[in-house]
Short mmCIF file of C-alpha atoms and ligand atoms in Angstrom, two decimals:
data_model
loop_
_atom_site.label_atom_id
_atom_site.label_comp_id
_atom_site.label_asym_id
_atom_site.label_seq_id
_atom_site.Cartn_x
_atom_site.Cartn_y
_atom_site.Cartn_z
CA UNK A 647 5.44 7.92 -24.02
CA UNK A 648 7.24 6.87 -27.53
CA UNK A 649 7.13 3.32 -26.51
CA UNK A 650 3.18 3.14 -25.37
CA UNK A 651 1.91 5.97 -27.56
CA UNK A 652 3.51 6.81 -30.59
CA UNK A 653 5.30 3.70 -31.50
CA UNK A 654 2.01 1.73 -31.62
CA UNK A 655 0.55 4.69 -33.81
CA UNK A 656 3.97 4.84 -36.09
CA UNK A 657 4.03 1.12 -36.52
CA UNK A 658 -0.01 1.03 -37.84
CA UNK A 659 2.07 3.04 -41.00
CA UNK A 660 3.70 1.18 -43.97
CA UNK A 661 7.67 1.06 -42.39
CA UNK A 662 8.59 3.51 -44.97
CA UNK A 663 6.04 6.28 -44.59
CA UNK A 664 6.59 5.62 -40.97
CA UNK A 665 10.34 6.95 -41.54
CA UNK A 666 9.58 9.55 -43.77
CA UNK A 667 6.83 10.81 -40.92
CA UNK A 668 9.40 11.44 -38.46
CA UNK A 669 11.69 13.29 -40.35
CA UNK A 670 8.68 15.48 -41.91
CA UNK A 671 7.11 15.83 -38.43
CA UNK A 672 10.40 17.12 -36.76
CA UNK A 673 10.83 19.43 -40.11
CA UNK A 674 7.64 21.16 -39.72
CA UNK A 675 8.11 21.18 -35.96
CA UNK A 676 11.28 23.12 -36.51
CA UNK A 677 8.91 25.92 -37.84
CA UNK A 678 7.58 26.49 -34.71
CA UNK A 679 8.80 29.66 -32.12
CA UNK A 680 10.47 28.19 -29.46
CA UNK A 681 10.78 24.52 -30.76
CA UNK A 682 14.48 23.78 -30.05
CA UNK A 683 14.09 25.06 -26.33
CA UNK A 684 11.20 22.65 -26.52
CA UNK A 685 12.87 19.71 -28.29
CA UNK A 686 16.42 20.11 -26.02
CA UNK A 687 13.78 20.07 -22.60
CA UNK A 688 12.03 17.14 -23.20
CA UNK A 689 14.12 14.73 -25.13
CA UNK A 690 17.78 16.25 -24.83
CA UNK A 691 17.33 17.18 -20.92
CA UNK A 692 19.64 16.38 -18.52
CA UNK A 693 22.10 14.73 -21.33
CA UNK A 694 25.10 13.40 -19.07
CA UNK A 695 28.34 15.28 -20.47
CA UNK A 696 30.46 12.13 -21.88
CA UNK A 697 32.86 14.31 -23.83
CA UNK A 698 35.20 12.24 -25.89
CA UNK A 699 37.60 13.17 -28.76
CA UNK A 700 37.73 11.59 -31.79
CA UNK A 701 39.21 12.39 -35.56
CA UNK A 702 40.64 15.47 -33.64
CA UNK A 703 36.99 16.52 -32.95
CA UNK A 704 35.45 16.93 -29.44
CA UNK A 705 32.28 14.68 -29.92
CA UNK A 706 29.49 16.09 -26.75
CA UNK A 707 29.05 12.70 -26.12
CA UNK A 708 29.98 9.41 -27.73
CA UNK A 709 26.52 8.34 -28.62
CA UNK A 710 25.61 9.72 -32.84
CA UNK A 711 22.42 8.82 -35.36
CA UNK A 712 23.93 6.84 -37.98
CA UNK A 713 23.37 7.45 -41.80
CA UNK A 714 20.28 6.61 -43.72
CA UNK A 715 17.68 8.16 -41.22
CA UNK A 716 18.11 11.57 -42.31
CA UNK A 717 19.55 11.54 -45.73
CA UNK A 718 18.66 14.85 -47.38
CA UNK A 719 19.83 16.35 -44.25
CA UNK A 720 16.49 18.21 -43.47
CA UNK A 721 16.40 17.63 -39.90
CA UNK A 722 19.78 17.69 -38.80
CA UNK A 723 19.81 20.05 -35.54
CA UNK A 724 16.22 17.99 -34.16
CA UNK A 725 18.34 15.09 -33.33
CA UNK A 726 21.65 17.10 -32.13
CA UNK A 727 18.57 18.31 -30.10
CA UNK A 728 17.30 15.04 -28.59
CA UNK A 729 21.23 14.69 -27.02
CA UNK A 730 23.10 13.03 -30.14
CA UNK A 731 26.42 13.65 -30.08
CA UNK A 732 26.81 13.61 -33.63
CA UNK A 733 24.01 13.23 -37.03
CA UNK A 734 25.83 11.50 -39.69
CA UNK A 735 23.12 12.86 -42.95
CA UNK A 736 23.30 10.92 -46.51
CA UNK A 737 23.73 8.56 -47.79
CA UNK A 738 23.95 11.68 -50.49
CA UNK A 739 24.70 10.58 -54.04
CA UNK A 740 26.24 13.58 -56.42
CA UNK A 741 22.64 13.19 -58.76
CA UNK A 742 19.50 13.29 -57.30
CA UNK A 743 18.28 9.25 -57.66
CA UNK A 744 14.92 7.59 -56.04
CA UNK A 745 16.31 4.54 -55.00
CA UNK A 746 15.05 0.67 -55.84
CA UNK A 747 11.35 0.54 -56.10
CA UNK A 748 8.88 0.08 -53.13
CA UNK A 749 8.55 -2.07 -51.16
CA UNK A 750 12.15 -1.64 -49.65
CA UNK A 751 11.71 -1.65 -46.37
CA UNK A 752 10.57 -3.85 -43.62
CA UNK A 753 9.99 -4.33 -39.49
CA UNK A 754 10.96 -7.48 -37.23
CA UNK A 755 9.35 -5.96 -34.58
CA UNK A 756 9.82 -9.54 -32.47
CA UNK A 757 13.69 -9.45 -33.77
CA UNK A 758 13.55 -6.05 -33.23
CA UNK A 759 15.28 -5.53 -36.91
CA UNK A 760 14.80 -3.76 -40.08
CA UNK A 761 15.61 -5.44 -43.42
CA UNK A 762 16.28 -2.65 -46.05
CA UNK A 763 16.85 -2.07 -49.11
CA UNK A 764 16.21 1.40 -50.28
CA UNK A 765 19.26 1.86 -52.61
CA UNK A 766 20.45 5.32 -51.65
CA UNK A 767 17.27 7.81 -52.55
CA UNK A 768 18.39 10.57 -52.62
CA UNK A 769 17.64 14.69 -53.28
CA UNK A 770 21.57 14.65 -54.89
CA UNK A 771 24.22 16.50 -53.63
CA UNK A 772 22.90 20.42 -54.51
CA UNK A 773 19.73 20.38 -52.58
CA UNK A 774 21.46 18.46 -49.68
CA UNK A 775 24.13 20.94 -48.93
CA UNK A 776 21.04 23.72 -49.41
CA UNK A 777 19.00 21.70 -46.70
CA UNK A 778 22.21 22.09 -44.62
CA UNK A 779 22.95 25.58 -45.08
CA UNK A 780 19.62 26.73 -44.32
CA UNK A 781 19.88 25.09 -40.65
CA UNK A 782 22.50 26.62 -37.91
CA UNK A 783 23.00 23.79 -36.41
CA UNK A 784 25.80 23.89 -33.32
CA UNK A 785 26.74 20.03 -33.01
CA UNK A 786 28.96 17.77 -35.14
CA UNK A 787 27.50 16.97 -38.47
CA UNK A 788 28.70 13.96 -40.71
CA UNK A 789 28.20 13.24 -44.13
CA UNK A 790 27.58 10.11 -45.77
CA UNK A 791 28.49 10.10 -49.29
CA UNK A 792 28.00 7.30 -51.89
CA UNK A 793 27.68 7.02 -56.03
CA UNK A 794 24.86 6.78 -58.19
CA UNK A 795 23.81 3.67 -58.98
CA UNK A 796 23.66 4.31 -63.41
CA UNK A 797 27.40 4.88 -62.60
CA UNK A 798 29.52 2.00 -63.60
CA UNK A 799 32.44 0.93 -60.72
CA UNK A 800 35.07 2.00 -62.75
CA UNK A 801 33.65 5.54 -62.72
CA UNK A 802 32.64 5.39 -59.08
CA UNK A 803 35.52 7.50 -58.09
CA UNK A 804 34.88 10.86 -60.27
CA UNK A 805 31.09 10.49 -58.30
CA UNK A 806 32.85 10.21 -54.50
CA UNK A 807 35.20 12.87 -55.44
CA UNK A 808 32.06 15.44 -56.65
CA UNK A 809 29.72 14.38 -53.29
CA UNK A 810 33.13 15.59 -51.55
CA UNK A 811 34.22 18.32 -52.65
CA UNK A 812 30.46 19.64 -53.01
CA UNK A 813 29.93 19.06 -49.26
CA UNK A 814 33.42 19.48 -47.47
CA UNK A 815 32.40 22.91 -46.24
CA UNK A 816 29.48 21.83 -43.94
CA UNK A 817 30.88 18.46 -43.03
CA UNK A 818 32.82 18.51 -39.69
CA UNK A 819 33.72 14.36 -41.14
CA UNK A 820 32.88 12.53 -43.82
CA UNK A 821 31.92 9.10 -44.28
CA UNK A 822 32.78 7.47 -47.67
CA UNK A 823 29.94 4.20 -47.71
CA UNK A 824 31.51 1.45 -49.49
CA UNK A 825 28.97 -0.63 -47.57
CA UNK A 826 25.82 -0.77 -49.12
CA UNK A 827 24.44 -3.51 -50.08
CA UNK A 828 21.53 -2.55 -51.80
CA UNK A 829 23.36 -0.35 -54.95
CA UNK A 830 24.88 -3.30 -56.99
CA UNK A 831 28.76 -4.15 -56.90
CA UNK A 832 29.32 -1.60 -54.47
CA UNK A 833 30.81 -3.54 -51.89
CA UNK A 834 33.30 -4.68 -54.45
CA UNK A 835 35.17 -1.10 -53.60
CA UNK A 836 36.53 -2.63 -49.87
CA UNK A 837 38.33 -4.74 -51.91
CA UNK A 838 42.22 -4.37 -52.18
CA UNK A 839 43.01 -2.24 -54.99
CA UNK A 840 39.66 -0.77 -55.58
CA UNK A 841 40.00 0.43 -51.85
CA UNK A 842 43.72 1.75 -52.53
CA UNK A 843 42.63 3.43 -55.82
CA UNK A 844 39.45 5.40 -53.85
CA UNK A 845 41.27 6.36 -50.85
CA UNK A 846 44.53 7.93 -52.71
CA UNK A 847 42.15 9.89 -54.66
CA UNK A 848 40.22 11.20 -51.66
CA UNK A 849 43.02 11.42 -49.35
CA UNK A 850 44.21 13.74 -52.48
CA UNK A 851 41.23 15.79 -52.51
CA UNK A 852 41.31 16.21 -48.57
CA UNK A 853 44.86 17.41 -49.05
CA UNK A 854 43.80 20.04 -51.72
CA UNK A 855 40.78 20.91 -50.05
CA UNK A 856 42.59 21.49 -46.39
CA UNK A 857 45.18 23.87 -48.66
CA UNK A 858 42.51 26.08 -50.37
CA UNK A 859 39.82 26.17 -47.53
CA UNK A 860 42.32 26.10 -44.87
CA UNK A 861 40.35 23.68 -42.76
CA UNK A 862 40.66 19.83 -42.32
CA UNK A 863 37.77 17.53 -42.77
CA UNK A 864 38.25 14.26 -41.21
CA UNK A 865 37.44 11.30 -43.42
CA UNK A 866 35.53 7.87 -42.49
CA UNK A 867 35.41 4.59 -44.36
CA UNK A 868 32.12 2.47 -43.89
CA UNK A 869 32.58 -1.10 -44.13
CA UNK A 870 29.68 -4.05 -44.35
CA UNK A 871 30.01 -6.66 -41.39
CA UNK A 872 29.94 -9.60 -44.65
CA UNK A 873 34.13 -9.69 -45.20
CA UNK A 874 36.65 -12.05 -43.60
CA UNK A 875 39.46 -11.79 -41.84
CA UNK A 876 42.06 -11.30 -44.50
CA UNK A 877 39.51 -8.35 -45.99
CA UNK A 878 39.47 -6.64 -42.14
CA UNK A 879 43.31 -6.83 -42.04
CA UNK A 880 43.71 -5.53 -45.36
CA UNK A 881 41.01 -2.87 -44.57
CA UNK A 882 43.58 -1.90 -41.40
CA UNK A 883 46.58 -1.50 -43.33
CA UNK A 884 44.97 0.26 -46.57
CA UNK A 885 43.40 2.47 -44.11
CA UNK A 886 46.53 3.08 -41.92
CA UNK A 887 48.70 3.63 -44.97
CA UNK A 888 46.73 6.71 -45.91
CA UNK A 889 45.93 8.04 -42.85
CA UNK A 890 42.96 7.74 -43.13
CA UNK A 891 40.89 9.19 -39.88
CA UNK A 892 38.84 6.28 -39.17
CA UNK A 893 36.27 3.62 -40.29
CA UNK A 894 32.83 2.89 -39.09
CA UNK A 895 31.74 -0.94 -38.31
CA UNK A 896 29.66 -1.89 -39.78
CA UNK A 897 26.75 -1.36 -42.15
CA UNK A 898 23.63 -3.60 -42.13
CA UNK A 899 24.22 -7.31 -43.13
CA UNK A 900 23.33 -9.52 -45.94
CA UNK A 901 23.13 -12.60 -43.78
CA UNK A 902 20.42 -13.67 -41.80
CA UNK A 903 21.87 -14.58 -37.75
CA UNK A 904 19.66 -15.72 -35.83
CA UNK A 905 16.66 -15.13 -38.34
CA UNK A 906 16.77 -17.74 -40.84
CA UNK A 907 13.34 -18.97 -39.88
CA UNK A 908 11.33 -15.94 -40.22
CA UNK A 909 9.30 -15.00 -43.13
CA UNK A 910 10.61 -12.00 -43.95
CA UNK A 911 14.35 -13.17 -43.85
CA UNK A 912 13.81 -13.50 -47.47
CA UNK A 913 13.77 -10.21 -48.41
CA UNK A 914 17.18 -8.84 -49.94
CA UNK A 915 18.38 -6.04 -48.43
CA UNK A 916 20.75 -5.37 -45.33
CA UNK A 917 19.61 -6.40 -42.00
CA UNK A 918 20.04 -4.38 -38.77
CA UNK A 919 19.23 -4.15 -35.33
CA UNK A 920 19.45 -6.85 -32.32
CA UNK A 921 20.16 -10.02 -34.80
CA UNK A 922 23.29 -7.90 -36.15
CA UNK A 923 24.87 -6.94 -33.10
CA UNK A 924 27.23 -9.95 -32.61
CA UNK A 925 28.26 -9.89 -36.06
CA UNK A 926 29.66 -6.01 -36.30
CA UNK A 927 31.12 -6.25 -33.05
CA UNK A 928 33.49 -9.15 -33.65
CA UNK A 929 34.29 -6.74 -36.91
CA UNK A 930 35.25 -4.14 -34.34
CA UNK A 931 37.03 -6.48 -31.78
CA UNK A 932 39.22 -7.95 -35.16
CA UNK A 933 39.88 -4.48 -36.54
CA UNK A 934 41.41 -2.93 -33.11
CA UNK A 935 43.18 -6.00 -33.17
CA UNK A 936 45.35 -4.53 -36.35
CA UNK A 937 44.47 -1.03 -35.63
CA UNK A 938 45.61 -0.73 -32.06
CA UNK A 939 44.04 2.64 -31.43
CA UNK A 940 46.13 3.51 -33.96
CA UNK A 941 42.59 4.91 -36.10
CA UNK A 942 39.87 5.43 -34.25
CA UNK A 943 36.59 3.04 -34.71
CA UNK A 944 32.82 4.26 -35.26
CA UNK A 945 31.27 1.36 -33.76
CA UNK A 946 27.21 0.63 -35.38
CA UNK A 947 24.77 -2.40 -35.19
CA UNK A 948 22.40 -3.69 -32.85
CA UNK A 949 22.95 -0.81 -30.06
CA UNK A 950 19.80 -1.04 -27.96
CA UNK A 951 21.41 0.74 -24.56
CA UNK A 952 24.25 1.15 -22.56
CA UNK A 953 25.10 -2.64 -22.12
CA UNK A 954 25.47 -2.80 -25.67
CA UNK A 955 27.47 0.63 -26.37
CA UNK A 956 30.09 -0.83 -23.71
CA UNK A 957 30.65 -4.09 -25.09
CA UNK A 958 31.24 -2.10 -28.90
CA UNK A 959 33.40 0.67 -26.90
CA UNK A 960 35.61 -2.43 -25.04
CA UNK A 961 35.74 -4.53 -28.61
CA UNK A 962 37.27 -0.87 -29.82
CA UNK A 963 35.03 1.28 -31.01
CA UNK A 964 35.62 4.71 -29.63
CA UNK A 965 32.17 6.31 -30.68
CA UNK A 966 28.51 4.72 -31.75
CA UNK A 967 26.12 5.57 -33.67
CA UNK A 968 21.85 3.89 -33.71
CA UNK A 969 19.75 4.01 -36.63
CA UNK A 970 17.18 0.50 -35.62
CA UNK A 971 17.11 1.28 -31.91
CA UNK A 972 15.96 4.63 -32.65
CA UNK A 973 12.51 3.02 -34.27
CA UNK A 974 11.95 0.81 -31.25
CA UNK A 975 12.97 3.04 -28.50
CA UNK A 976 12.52 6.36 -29.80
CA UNK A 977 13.80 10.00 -29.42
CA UNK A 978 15.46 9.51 -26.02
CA UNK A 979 17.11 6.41 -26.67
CA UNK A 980 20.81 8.97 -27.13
CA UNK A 981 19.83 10.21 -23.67
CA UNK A 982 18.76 7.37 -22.04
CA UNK A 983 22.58 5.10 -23.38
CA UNK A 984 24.31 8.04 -22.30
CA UNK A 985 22.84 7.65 -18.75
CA UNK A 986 23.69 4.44 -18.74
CA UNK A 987 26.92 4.78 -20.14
CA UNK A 988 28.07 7.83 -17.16
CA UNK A 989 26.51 5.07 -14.58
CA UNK A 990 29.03 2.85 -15.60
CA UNK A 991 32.02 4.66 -15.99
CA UNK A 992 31.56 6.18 -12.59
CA UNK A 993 30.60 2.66 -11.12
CA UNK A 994 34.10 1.95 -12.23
CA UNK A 995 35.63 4.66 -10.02
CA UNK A 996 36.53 7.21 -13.32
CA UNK A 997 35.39 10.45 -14.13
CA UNK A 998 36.37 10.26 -18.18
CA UNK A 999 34.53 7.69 -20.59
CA UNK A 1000 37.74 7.39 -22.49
CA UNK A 1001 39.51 6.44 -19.19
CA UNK A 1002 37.46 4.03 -17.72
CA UNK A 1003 37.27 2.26 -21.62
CA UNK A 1004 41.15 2.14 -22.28
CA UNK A 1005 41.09 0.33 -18.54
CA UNK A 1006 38.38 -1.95 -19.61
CA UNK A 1007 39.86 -2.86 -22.93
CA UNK A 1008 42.85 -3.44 -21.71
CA UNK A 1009 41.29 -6.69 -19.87
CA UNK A 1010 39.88 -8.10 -22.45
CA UNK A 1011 42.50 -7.73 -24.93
CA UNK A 1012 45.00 -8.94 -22.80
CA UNK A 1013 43.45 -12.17 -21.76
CA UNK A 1014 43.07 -12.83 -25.40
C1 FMN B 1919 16.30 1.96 -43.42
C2 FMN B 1919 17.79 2.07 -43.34
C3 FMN B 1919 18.48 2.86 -44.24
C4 FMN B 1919 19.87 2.97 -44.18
N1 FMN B 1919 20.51 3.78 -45.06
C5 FMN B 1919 21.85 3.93 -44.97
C6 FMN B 1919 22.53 4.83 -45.82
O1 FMN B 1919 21.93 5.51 -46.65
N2 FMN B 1919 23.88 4.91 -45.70
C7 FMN B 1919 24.59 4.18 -44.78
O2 FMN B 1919 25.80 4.30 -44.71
N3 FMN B 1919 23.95 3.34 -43.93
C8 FMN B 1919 22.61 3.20 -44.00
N4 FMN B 1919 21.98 2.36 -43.15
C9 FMN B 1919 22.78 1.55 -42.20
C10 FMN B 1919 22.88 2.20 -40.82
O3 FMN B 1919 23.54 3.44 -40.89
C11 FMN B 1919 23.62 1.27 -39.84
O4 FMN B 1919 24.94 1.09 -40.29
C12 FMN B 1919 22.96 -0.08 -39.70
O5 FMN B 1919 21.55 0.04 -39.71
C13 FMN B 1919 23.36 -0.78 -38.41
O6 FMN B 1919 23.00 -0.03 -37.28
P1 FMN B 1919 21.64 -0.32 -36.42
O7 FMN B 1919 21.64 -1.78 -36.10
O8 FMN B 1919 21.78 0.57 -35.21
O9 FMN B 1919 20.51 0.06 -37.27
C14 FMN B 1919 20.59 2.25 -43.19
C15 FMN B 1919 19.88 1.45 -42.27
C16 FMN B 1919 18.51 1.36 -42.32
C17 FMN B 1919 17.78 0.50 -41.31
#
């Protein structure tokens, strides 16, 4: 139905309005008497059980929305509804910000991509953790947290350290995005010491925070698929050194693979979907390569279906998250990978996800 019906309608919309639809639709649909039963019926029904645990949290399945879809965190428990296994919310920033002017956003419907660059709008941290409180919401939620972009790099760590502590209490992980490329310089903080500087400081705070509150909160780092090798290996150790609980791969690219003769390839932003897929998971393949399981991978970019989660979960990623496929396909396209996903692993004679992956990756890593 999404892909005859309501894509065509959603895609007659400017790509941004389209976005903000969904997540306004789903809102007010939450108002409804009896929409959850509804939403976890139609869309979330018959969600295969792919239980996997990761960051010392058992994930449903190993199939999440990644960040940017729903970044005021207003419609959180709709997709833990439609069968994600996780909602990663934000980017949040700690003031409320709009973002780089319109238009920011664009479809390669052919490519199936999306070029972006919205520049982290965003309600600020004190609404967002009211949009989250207001919601029970019984699946894992992550939050994406970033800075404002008036604040200059050197004072980007006071603004990480305020989106933190503000939402450690409703986070079951968070996800510190280094990987923007659409708030200026940001990237610069994968590098070497500005890396080591930010995670001390929030490996601190987690410390502190665990102490008072009593409860752990995992912590993520985002990186952009646009570093070399000696930036993924330093990425490994930095992150290994602080214990760090694991690191997503990758957010949207600056280059153009695979695009270079389309019109639109000239807009700045990050690119996503099918023309990034390649790129992130050779990320993936060279961080497990220093990680060795050692911290667990978030693997994002280009995931279509179940094909494409395997290849990511084989390269090393032990979860995945969608944000582009979920335009194209639509609500079901968590239920629909997860399918595909419990086909294969039983195809392979296993009953656990995890199982039938370690077997698999061992394979490929050691003809390599
Ligand atoms: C319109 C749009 C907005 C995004 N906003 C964010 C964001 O705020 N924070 C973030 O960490 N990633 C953001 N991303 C990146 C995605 O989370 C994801 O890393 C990237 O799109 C690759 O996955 P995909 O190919 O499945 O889309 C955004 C992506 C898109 C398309």
């Amino acid at each position: 139905m999404y892909r005859n019906l309501l894509r065509p309608l959603l895609f007659l919309f400017d790509e941004e309005f389209g976005h903000k639809l969904i997540i306004t639709l789903l809102r007010l649909f939450y108002f409804l008497p009896g929409a959850r039963l509804l939403m976890r019926g139609l869309i979330g029904r018959r969600s295969a059980q792919l239980p996997v645990e990761v960051m010392g949290l058992r994930f449903p399945n190993p199939i999440g929305l990644a960040a940017g879809l729903d970044k005021d965190a207003t419609s959180v428990r709709a997709f833990i509804d439609m069968g994600f296994g996780c909602v990663e919310a934000g980017t949040v920033t700690p003031e409320p910000q709009t973002g780089n002017p319109s238009k920011r956003l664009y479809r390669l419907k052919d490519q199936r991509a999306i070029i972006n660059r919205m520049g982290f709008p965003s309600v600020g941290v004190k609404r967002f953790v009211r949009n989250l409180q207001r919601r029970t919401i019984g699946g894992i939620v992550g939050i994406n947290i970033g800075k404002n972009r008036t604040t200059p790099l050197k004072q980007a760590k006071k603004d990480y350290l305020t989106a933190m502590r503000a939402v450690y209490p409703y986070a079951d992980y968070i996800a510190v995005n280094v990987s923007s490329p659409n708030t200026p310089h940001l990237r610069d903080l994968q590098k070497g010491a500005a890396l080591e500087t930010l995670l001390v400081a929030l490996k601190d705070e987690q410390i502190m925070q665990t102490k008072t509150r009593r409860h752990y909160v995992p912590l993520a780092v985002k990186i952009a698929p646009d570093i070399d090798d000696d930036a993924i290996a330093a990425i490994a150790t930095l992150v290994t050194k602080h214990k760090i609980d694991a690191v997503i791969a990758t957010n949207s690219t600056v280059q153009r693979p695979g695009i270079e003769d389309q019109l639109l390839a000239a807009e700045g932003g990050g690119l996503s979907g099918q023309p990034l897929k390649t790129l992130s998971t050779e990320v993936i393949r060279k961080l497990y390569h220093h990680l060795k399981g050692q911290v667990p991978i978030i693997g994002v970019g280009g995931v279509e279906n179940a094909a494409d989660a395997w290849e990511k979960m084989v390269a090393g990623a032990d979860l995945i998250q969608v944000y582009t496929a979920f335009i194209y396909e639509g609500p079901a396209v968590a239920r629909r990978i997860i399918r595909g996903l419990e086909r294969q692993v039983r195809a392979a004679g296993f009953t656990s996800l995890q199982e039938a992956v370690n077997k698999a990756r061992t394979g490929v890593h050691l003809m390599r």
